[in-house]
Coordinates of C-alpha atoms in Angstrom, one line a residue:
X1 CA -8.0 3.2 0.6
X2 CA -10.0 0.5 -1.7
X3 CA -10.0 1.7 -5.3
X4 CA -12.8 -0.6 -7.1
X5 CA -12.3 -1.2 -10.4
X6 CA -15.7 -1.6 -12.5
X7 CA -15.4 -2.8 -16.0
X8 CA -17.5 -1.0 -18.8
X9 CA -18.2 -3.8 -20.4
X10 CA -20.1 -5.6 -17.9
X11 CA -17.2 -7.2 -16.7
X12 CA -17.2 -8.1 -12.5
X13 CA -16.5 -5.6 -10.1
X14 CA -13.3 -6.0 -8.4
X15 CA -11.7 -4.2 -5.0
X16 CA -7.8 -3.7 -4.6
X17 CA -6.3 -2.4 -1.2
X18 CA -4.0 0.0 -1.7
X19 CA -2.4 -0.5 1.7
X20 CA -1.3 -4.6 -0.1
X21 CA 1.0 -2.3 -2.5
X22 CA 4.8 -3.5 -1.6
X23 CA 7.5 -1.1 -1.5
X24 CA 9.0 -2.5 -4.4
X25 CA 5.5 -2.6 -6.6
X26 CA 5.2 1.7 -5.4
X27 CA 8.6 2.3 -7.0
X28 CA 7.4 0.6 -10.3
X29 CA 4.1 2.8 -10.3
X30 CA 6.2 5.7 -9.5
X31 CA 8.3 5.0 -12.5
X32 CA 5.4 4.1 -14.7
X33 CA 3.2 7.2 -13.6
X34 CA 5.7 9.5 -13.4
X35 CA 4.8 10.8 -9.6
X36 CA 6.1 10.3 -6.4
X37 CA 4.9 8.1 -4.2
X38 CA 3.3 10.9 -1.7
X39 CA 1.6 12.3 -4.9
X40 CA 0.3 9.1 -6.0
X41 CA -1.3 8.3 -2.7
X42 CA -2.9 11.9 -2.2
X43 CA -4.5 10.8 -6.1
X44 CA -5.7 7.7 -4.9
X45 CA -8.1 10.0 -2.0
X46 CA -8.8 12.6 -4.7
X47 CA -9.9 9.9 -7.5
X48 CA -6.8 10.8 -9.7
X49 CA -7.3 8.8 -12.5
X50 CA -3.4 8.2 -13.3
X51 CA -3.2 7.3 -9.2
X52 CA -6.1 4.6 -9.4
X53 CA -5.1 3.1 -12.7
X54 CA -0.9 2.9 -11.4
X55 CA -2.2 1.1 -7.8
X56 CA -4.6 -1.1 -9.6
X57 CA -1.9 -1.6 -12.6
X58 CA 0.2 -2.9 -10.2
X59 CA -2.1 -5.2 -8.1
X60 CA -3.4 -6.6 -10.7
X61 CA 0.2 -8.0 -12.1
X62 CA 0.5 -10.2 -9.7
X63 CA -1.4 -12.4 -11.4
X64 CA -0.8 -11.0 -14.5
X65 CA 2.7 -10.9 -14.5
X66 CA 3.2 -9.1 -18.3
X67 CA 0.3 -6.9 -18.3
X68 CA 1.6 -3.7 -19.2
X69 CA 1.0 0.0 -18.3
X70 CA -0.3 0.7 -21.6
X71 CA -2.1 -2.5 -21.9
X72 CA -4.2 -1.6 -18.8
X73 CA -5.8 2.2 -19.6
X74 CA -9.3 1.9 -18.5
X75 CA -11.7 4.3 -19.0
X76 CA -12.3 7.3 -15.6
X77 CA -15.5 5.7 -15.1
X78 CA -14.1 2.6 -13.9
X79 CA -11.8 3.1 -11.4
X80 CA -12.8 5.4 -8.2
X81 CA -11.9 5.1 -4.4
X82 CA -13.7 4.4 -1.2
X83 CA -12.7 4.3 2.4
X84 CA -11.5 1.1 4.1
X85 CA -13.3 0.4 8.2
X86 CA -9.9 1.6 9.4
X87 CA -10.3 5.1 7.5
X88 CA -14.3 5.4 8.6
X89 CA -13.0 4.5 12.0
X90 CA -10.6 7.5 11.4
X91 CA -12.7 10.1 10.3
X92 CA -15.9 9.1 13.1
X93 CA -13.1 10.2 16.2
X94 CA -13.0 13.5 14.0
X95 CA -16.5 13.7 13.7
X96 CA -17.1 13.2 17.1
X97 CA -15.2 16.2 18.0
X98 CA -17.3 18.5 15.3
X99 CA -20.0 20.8 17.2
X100 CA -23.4 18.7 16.8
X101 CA -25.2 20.4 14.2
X102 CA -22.3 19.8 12.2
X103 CA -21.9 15.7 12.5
X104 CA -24.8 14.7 10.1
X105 CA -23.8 16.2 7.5
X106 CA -20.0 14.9 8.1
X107 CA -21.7 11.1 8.6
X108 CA -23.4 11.6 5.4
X109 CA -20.0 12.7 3.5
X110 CA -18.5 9.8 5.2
X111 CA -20.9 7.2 4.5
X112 CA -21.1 8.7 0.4
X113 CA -17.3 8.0 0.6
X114 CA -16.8 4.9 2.8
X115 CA -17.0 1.1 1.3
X116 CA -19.7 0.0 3.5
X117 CA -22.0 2.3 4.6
X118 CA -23.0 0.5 7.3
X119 CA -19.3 0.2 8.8
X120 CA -19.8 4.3 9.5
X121 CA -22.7 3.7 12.0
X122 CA -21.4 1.0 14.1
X123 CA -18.2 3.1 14.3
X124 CA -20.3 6.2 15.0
X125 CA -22.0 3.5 17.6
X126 CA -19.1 2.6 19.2
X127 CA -17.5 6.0 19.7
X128 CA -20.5 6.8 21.5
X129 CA -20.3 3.9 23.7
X130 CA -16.6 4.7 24.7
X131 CA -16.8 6.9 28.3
X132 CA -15.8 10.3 28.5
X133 CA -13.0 11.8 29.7
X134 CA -12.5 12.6 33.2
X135 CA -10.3 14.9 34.5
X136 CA -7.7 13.4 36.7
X137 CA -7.8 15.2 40.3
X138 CA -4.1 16.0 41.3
X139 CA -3.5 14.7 44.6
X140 CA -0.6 16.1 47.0
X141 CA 1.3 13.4 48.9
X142 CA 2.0 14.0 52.5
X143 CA 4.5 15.5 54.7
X144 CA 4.8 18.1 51.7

């Protein structure tokens, strides 16, 4: 997941992967938000605001080494997630297996959701490119 951090007051938008969080940076957030880990990245997909504000917290001390938890409380407006290319790749095998007059609505959903837009077409593109299936024949060996 990418959480993207907008600033209210103008201030340039900025993109944090969640999957860059080191073990030892989740325990802090844990600590600090007072969640589990599990719960904290199940926030992060559901736009939790105490989620997105711990990962980005988090991130963001790296170079900010004393900000605070309670000097960084931005408003719910400015923090939301989005699906990385790995994630839309995900989600397009699942689409692919929906009944067709299902998929466009699920590609729209996807593409609402996804970072780049354009990242759920050329996955949608190159599912359709990959050959089907076969069914491998069994073959008896002789003498049986």
């Amino acid at each position: 997941m990418i959480i993207l951090y907008r600033p209210a007051d103008g201030g340039e938008e900025q993109q944090f992967d969640m999957r860059r969080v080191r073990t030892s940076e989740a325990a802090i957030v844990q600590k600090a938000a007072d969640m589990k880990w599990g719960e904290i990245k199940l926030g992060v997909r559901e736009d939790d605001p105490t989620s997105l504000r711990g990962v980005v917290w988090i991130l963001m001390k790296r170079e900010q080494p004393n900000l605070r938890w309670g000097d960084f409380d931005p408003e719910n407006d400015e923090l939301t997630s989005r699906f990385d290319a790995r994630e839309v790749a995900g989600y397009v095998g699942e689409i692919m297996s929906l009944p067709e007059e299902k998929r466009a609505g699920a590609i729209a959903e996807l593409k609402a959701w996804a970072l780049d837009p354009a990242e759920v077409d050329a996955a949608m593109a190159a599912a359709a490119a990959l050959p089907k299936e076969t069914p491998v024949k069994a073959t008896s060996k002789s003498g049986d």
